[in-house]
Amino acid sequence: MAHFADRLTAAVQARATPLCVGLDPRWDSLPLALRQRFDASPAGRASAYEAFCLRVLDIVAPHAGVIKPQSAFFEACGPDGLKALLAVMRRARQLGLVTILDAKRGDIASTAEAYAEMAFDVYDADAITLNPYLGKDAIEPFLKRARQNERGLFVLVRTSNPGGGQFQNLAAAGKPLYVHVADAVESWSNESRGGCGLGDVGAVVGATHPTELRELRKIMPSAIFLVPGYGAQGASAADTAGAFLPGGRGAVVNSARGITFPFKPDDANWEAAIDAATQQAAHELGQAANPHP
Amino acid sequence: MAHFADRLTAAVQARATPLCVGLDPRWDSLPLALRQRFDASPAGRASAYEAFCLRVLDIVAPHAGVIKPQSAFFEACGPDGLKALLAVMRRARQLGLVTILDAKRGDIASTAEAYAEMAFDVYDADAITLNPYLGKDAIEPFLKRARQNERGLFVLVRTSNPGGGQFQNLAAAGKPLYVHVADAVESWSNESRGGCGLGDVGAVVGATHPTELRELRKIMPSAIFLVPGYGAQGASAADTAGAFLPGGRGAVVNSARGITFPFKPDDANWEAAIDAATQQAAHELGQAANPHP
């Protein structure tokens, strides 16, 4: 396998869009036609999530090169949910998609190693999202494991939620906490860069703060940005523009609900709706990334 | 069920010790006699972890009222590992133990709700550990769910790892980040207190920083402390003294390796070693909590 940043960059360039499809399956949003084949028990929901997500992968794969399953929704179905996640990750690999397991883990020493094993060995993820609160001890075991296998990490820097600033915006030594985290991410990212010039440690930076996005792009020139907040969370494609390096490089923009649930549950044409939403978002974000192609 | 803080306090008082037994199963540390019954595949390890942890629960239950399984080690075995975790949580419930699922989750909105469902519904945990980096949006969905079911939360405040201060010690508005988090924890904890006077939102505060422990005890008079760092991580029982309120109330002290792996893998008397280590730690921590009983 090639360096993580090169693989992700190639996946983005092949489809000329930074769109990353978020897989956040919810029972109540699933197509009725599909829900009727299963029951709402944890095992039933897990089977429904698997069937739905596999179908989504087939529909989106021609238009988006990166996917991001949200671990929580699979975990909420218990052990059967994790079997479904395994099936989803395998199909994504078969389709040549780059996978980011959104798990926001953060723990230290041998516990971090166990989480890295979970992400990279069990689920064969290309990257995992991490929480920086525990400091470098919580990142380095993942880094070591990622570098042995050409994988990547995305560290939470500035999140897209309304209350994200409660601690992230606290100013210490003249700059907010999230800038301290950004400095650390840039330093880790710089340690291992691919041929594309980008590193294997990226940053999660919400599109709901376009000014901070531009500021953070300057602070982390080596880091790939994973940008949530576009679409259902309120940010427009234009709001993501600050995330990109010249040539539309260096960022992927996540859309979950907007891509996977653009229909009412009783809509028989849900697959066509997903296809149309994917193409629309891929085009719109492709333009935002490359305003003057 | 009674209020979480009352249940935890009763479990501690019944055994006159704040000892919390951490379940961090590691394949290489398991008794050889047990390892030989399984293979080192994820499924084999999961079965071995289950067998080992169930045996540990039976041994420690008379001496310690609280257990803390570390989710990562079970997750590293894939879906089968989660089945093992389920069995461990069920046995703990049958034995009347209070369970803290150490998962350090942190996510927002419906994702946080899914994690709360995972912790409280799927695994029936009495409490889960959480990461505060995303702000109150990442705590409140758990709070809501916990309060519907008399469960508890433990929020990371000051962790016991060497690099824990990298971000936690940054000073903003005249006090370190971890004190800002402590203020928030105290406020959440105060919203719902049990008959014992303690709230349902606790704080993770490492025993490796005894001075900070005393300082944080003053800042969070309503919060139950979950104290890692004792034993194998370097802190003594005396180092935990600052965590307690008068009467030895208000804190549990975790020991994982020191309790579950006090033997060499080829030691046939590993169960007796666990029993002795548990009684020793329970006694030592009981003294630290109540220096003048």
Short mmCIF file of C-alpha atoms in Angstrom, two decimals, chain B:
data_model
loop_
_atom_site.label_atom_id
_atom_site.label_comp_id
_atom_site.label_asym_id
_atom_site.label_seq_id
_atom_site.Cartn_x
_atom_site.Cartn_y
_atom_site.Cartn_z
CA MET B 1 -33.03 1.23 40.88
CA ALA B 2 -31.77 3.96 43.21
CA HIS B 3 -29.79 7.08 42.23
CA PHE B 4 -26.40 6.17 40.76
CA ALA B 5 -24.42 7.95 43.47
CA ASP B 6 -26.35 6.15 46.21
CA ARG B 7 -25.82 2.78 44.57
CA LEU B 8 -22.10 3.37 44.15
CA THR B 9 -21.77 4.67 47.71
CA ALA B 10 -23.60 1.61 49.07
CA ALA B 11 -21.36 -0.74 47.07
CA VAL B 12 -18.27 0.95 48.52
CA GLN B 13 -19.58 1.00 52.09
CA ALA B 14 -20.69 -2.64 52.02
CA ARG B 15 -17.08 -3.73 51.51
CA ALA B 16 -15.46 -0.84 53.41
CA THR B 17 -13.16 -0.07 50.48
CA PRO B 18 -13.17 2.29 47.49
CA LEU B 19 -11.36 -0.32 45.38
CA CYS B 20 -12.58 -0.52 41.78
CA VAL B 21 -11.26 -3.51 39.86
CA GLY B 22 -10.21 -2.67 36.31
CA LEU B 23 -10.67 -5.41 33.73
CA ASP B 24 -8.00 -4.83 31.06
CA PRO B 25 -7.51 -8.35 29.67
CA ARG B 26 -4.33 -8.95 27.68
CA TRP B 27 -3.60 -12.20 25.89
CA ASP B 28 0.10 -12.28 26.84
CA SER B 29 -0.68 -11.85 30.53
CA LEU B 30 -3.36 -14.56 30.82
CA PRO B 31 -2.62 -17.73 32.78
CA LEU B 32 -1.00 -20.27 30.47
CA ALA B 33 -3.42 -22.92 31.72
CA LEU B 34 -6.27 -20.82 30.38
CA ARG B 35 -4.53 -19.66 27.20
CA GLN B 36 -3.92 -23.27 26.18
CA ARG B 37 -7.68 -23.84 25.93
CA PHE B 38 -8.02 -21.20 23.19
CA ASP B 39 -6.14 -19.94 20.13
CA ALA B 40 -4.85 -16.41 19.63
CA SER B 41 -7.36 -15.55 16.87
CA PRO B 42 -9.72 -12.67 17.70
CA ALA B 43 -12.49 -15.17 18.51
CA GLY B 44 -10.14 -17.31 20.59
CA ARG B 45 -8.85 -14.33 22.53
CA ALA B 46 -12.42 -13.13 23.10
CA SER B 47 -13.38 -16.49 24.61
CA ALA B 48 -10.27 -16.47 26.78
CA TYR B 49 -11.00 -12.92 27.99
CA GLU B 50 -14.54 -13.93 28.86
CA ALA B 51 -13.47 -17.02 30.78
CA PHE B 52 -10.75 -15.09 32.61
CA CYS B 53 -12.87 -12.06 33.49
CA LEU B 54 -15.80 -14.15 34.72
CA ARG B 55 -13.40 -15.98 37.04
CA VAL B 56 -11.93 -12.66 38.20
CA LEU B 57 -15.41 -11.32 38.97
CA ASP B 58 -16.20 -14.31 41.18
CA ILE B 59 -12.92 -13.87 43.07
CA VAL B 60 -13.11 -10.11 43.60
CA ALA B 61 -16.85 -9.67 44.25
CA PRO B 62 -16.67 -10.31 48.02
CA HIS B 63 -13.94 -7.66 48.41
CA ALA B 64 -14.70 -4.90 45.86
CA GLY B 65 -18.07 -3.45 44.90
CA VAL B 66 -17.14 -1.67 41.67
CA ILE B 67 -15.60 -2.93 38.43
CA LYS B 68 -14.36 -1.10 35.36
CA PRO B 69 -14.01 -3.08 32.12
CA GLN B 70 -11.78 -1.34 29.56
CA SER B 71 -13.77 -1.49 26.33
CA ALA B 72 -10.71 -1.25 24.07
CA PHE B 73 -9.38 -4.71 24.91
CA PHE B 74 -12.71 -6.31 24.09
CA GLU B 75 -13.12 -4.20 20.94
CA ALA B 76 -9.69 -5.32 19.73
CA CYS B 77 -11.17 -8.85 19.40
CA GLY B 78 -13.87 -7.65 17.01
CA PRO B 79 -17.56 -8.59 17.33
CA ASP B 80 -16.69 -11.67 19.41
CA GLY B 81 -14.92 -9.42 21.90
CA LEU B 82 -18.13 -7.47 22.41
CA LYS B 83 -19.99 -10.71 23.08
CA ALA B 84 -17.43 -11.40 25.79
CA LEU B 85 -17.95 -7.90 27.21
CA LEU B 86 -21.69 -8.54 27.27
CA ALA B 87 -21.17 -11.73 29.28
CA VAL B 88 -18.84 -9.94 31.70
CA MET B 89 -21.32 -7.11 32.25
CA ARG B 90 -24.15 -9.59 32.85
CA ARG B 91 -22.17 -11.54 35.43
CA ALA B 92 -21.22 -8.32 37.21
CA ARG B 93 -24.89 -7.34 37.39
CA GLN B 94 -25.78 -10.78 38.78
CA LEU B 95 -23.09 -10.38 41.43
CA GLY B 96 -24.50 -6.99 42.44
CA LEU B 97 -21.41 -5.07 41.35
CA VAL B 98 -21.53 -1.49 40.12
CA THR B 99 -20.09 -1.35 36.59
CA ILE B 100 -18.22 1.53 34.95
CA LEU B 101 -17.69 0.96 31.23
CA ASP B 102 -14.37 2.63 30.45
CA ALA B 103 -14.94 3.76 26.87
CA LYS B 104 -13.94 7.46 27.00
CA ARG B 105 -16.48 8.32 24.35
CA GLY B 106 -17.07 11.85 23.16
CA ASP B 107 -19.45 12.77 20.38
CA ILE B 108 -22.47 14.93 19.84
CA ALA B 109 -26.22 14.86 19.23
CA SER B 110 -27.59 11.61 17.83
CA THR B 111 -24.10 10.06 17.84
CA ALA B 112 -23.83 10.62 21.60
CA GLU B 113 -27.31 9.14 21.98
CA ALA B 114 -26.17 6.03 20.10
CA TYR B 115 -23.18 5.68 22.43
CA ALA B 116 -25.46 6.12 25.45
CA GLU B 117 -27.69 3.38 24.07
CA MET B 118 -24.61 1.20 23.63
CA ALA B 119 -23.47 1.76 27.23
CA PHE B 120 -26.75 1.73 29.14
CA ASP B 121 -29.05 -0.45 27.01
CA VAL B 122 -26.79 -2.93 25.23
CA TYR B 123 -24.18 -3.45 27.96
CA ASP B 124 -26.37 -2.35 30.89
CA ALA B 125 -23.47 -0.37 32.40
CA ASP B 126 -24.11 1.67 35.53
CA ALA B 127 -21.79 4.37 34.24
CA ILE B 128 -19.56 5.24 31.28
CA THR B 129 -16.41 7.36 31.05
CA LEU B 130 -16.58 10.37 28.70
CA ASN B 131 -14.18 12.82 27.05
CA PRO B 132 -15.06 16.53 27.38
CA TYR B 133 -13.20 17.98 24.36
CA LEU B 134 -16.40 18.54 22.34
CA GLY B 135 -18.05 20.56 25.14
CA LYS B 136 -21.43 20.24 26.76
CA ASP B 137 -23.10 18.99 23.55
CA ALA B 138 -21.08 15.82 24.06
CA ILE B 139 -22.17 15.37 27.67
CA GLU B 140 -25.83 16.38 27.71
CA PRO B 141 -27.25 13.56 25.54
CA PHE B 142 -25.55 11.08 27.89
CA LEU B 143 -26.86 12.97 30.91
CA LYS B 144 -30.41 12.81 29.67
CA ARG B 145 -30.21 9.09 29.04
CA ALA B 146 -28.40 8.43 32.31
CA ARG B 147 -31.04 10.30 34.31
CA GLN B 148 -33.87 8.35 32.71
CA ASN B 149 -32.28 5.16 34.03
CA GLU B 150 -30.48 6.16 37.26
CA ARG B 151 -27.06 5.78 35.64
CA GLY B 152 -23.89 7.85 35.95
CA LEU B 153 -21.13 9.48 33.92
CA PHE B 154 -17.44 10.01 34.63
CA VAL B 155 -15.87 12.86 32.67
CA LEU B 156 -12.11 13.00 32.09
CA VAL B 157 -10.74 15.95 34.05
CA ARG B 158 -7.05 15.32 34.82
CA THR B 159 -5.63 12.08 33.50
CA SER B 160 -2.81 10.06 35.04
CA ASN B 161 -0.58 9.68 31.96
CA PRO B 162 2.82 11.42 31.70
CA GLY B 163 1.72 13.59 28.74
CA GLY B 164 -1.72 14.33 30.18
CA GLY B 165 -0.73 17.92 30.90
CA GLN B 166 0.06 18.79 27.26
CA PHE B 167 -3.39 20.31 26.79
CA GLN B 168 -5.03 19.78 30.21
CA ASN B 169 -2.51 22.08 31.96
CA LEU B 170 -2.79 24.98 29.51
CA ALA B 171 -3.80 28.04 31.54
CA ALA B 172 -6.78 30.02 30.29
CA ALA B 173 -8.32 32.94 32.21
CA GLY B 174 -6.01 32.23 35.12
CA LYS B 175 -6.65 28.54 35.55
CA PRO B 176 -5.70 25.36 33.73
CA LEU B 177 -8.03 23.75 31.20
CA TYR B 178 -8.70 20.84 33.56
CA VAL B 179 -10.12 23.28 36.15
CA HIS B 180 -12.49 24.67 33.51
CA VAL B 181 -13.62 21.10 32.87
CA ALA B 182 -13.87 20.50 36.65
CA ASP B 183 -16.14 23.56 37.00
CA ALA B 184 -18.43 22.14 34.32
CA VAL B 185 -18.45 18.70 35.96
CA GLU B 186 -19.38 20.18 39.34
CA SER B 187 -22.21 22.10 37.72
CA TRP B 188 -23.58 18.99 35.94
CA SER B 189 -23.14 16.89 39.07
CA ASN B 190 -25.10 19.38 41.14
CA GLU B 191 -28.12 19.06 38.88
CA SER B 192 -28.97 15.60 40.18
CA ARG B 193 -27.72 14.49 43.57
CA GLY B 194 -28.66 11.35 45.44
CA GLY B 195 -29.55 10.96 49.09
CA CYS B 196 -25.81 10.62 49.84
CA GLY B 197 -25.29 14.20 48.64
CA LEU B 198 -23.22 13.24 45.62
CA GLY B 199 -24.19 13.77 42.00
CA ASP B 200 -24.47 11.47 38.99
CA VAL B 201 -21.62 13.10 37.04
CA GLY B 202 -18.22 12.13 38.37
CA ALA B 203 -14.68 13.08 37.44
CA VAL B 204 -11.69 11.04 36.32
CA VAL B 205 -8.70 12.44 38.23
CA GLY B 206 -5.36 10.64 38.27
CA ALA B 207 -3.74 9.62 41.56
CA THR B 208 -0.36 10.45 40.02
CA HIS B 209 -1.03 14.15 40.79
CA PRO B 210 -1.89 14.16 44.55
CA THR B 211 -1.77 17.98 44.84
CA GLU B 212 -4.17 18.45 41.94
CA LEU B 213 -6.37 15.75 43.43
CA ARG B 214 -6.84 17.79 46.64
CA GLU B 215 -7.36 20.99 44.67
CA LEU B 216 -9.99 19.31 42.47
CA ARG B 217 -11.76 17.75 45.47
CA LYS B 218 -12.43 21.33 46.67
CA ILE B 219 -13.63 22.47 43.24
CA MET B 220 -15.97 19.48 42.79
CA PRO B 221 -17.56 18.76 46.19
CA SER B 222 -20.57 17.05 44.53
CA ALA B 223 -18.67 14.77 42.16
CA ILE B 224 -17.63 11.19 42.69
CA PHE B 225 -13.99 10.77 41.72
CA LEU B 226 -12.80 7.83 39.64
CA VAL B 227 -9.09 7.68 40.37
CA PRO B 228 -6.74 5.79 38.05
CA GLY B 229 -3.00 5.58 38.52
CA TYR B 230 -2.84 3.53 41.74
CA GLY B 231 -0.63 0.46 41.78
CA ALA B 232 1.06 -0.51 38.54
CA GLN B 233 0.89 3.11 37.27
CA GLY B 234 2.98 4.33 40.20
CA ALA B 235 0.72 6.01 42.77
CA SER B 236 0.50 4.69 46.35
CA ALA B 237 -2.67 4.27 48.38
CA ALA B 238 -1.62 7.34 50.39
CA ASP B 239 -1.48 9.36 47.15
CA THR B 240 -5.23 8.82 46.72
CA ALA B 241 -6.16 10.26 50.14
CA GLY B 242 -7.04 13.68 48.73
CA ALA B 243 -9.81 12.19 46.59
CA PHE B 244 -12.06 11.36 49.54
CA LEU B 245 -14.70 13.31 51.39
CA PRO B 246 -15.02 12.80 55.17
CA GLY B 247 -15.96 9.22 56.00
CA GLY B 248 -14.12 7.86 52.95
CA ARG B 249 -16.98 8.83 50.69
CA GLY B 250 -16.96 10.23 47.18
CA ALA B 251 -14.26 8.28 45.35
CA VAL B 252 -13.37 4.94 43.86
CA VAL B 253 -9.78 4.00 43.10
CA ASN B 254 -9.07 1.78 40.13
CA SER B 255 -6.52 -0.99 40.03
CA ALA B 256 -6.30 -3.19 36.94
CA ARG B 257 -3.02 -5.01 36.37
CA GLY B 258 -2.19 -5.03 40.08
CA ILE B 259 -5.35 -7.02 40.81
CA THR B 260 -5.86 -9.12 37.70
CA PHE B 261 -2.26 -9.95 36.77
CA PRO B 262 -0.26 -10.31 40.01
CA PHE B 263 1.14 -13.64 38.72
CA LYS B 264 3.41 -14.98 35.99
CA PRO B 265 1.49 -16.76 33.20
CA ASP B 266 2.89 -20.17 34.22
CA ASP B 267 1.79 -19.78 37.86
CA ALA B 268 -0.80 -22.49 38.57
CA ASN B 269 -1.97 -20.57 41.66
CA TRP B 270 -3.10 -17.50 39.74
CA GLU B 271 -6.54 -17.46 41.32
CA ALA B 272 -5.10 -17.37 44.82
CA ALA B 273 -2.76 -14.57 43.70
CA ILE B 274 -5.73 -12.51 42.45
CA ASP B 275 -7.60 -13.14 45.69
CA ALA B 276 -4.62 -12.04 47.81
CA ALA B 277 -3.94 -8.97 45.66
CA THR B 278 -7.60 -7.93 45.86
CA GLN B 279 -7.73 -8.26 49.64
CA GLN B 280 -4.45 -6.38 50.04
CA ALA B 281 -5.56 -3.49 47.78
CA ALA B 282 -9.02 -3.38 49.35
CA HIS B 283 -7.50 -3.10 52.82
CA GLU B 284 -4.84 -0.55 51.85
CA LEU B 285 -7.36 1.68 50.04
CA GLY B 286 -9.89 1.29 52.85
CA GLN B 287 -7.24 2.73 55.21
CA ALA B 288 -6.38 5.56 52.81
CA ALA B 289 -10.06 6.50 52.53
CA ASN B 290 -10.62 6.35 56.31
CA PRO B 291 -7.29 7.17 57.96
CA HIS B 292 -8.91 7.46 61.43
CA PRO B 293 -11.89 5.11 61.41
#
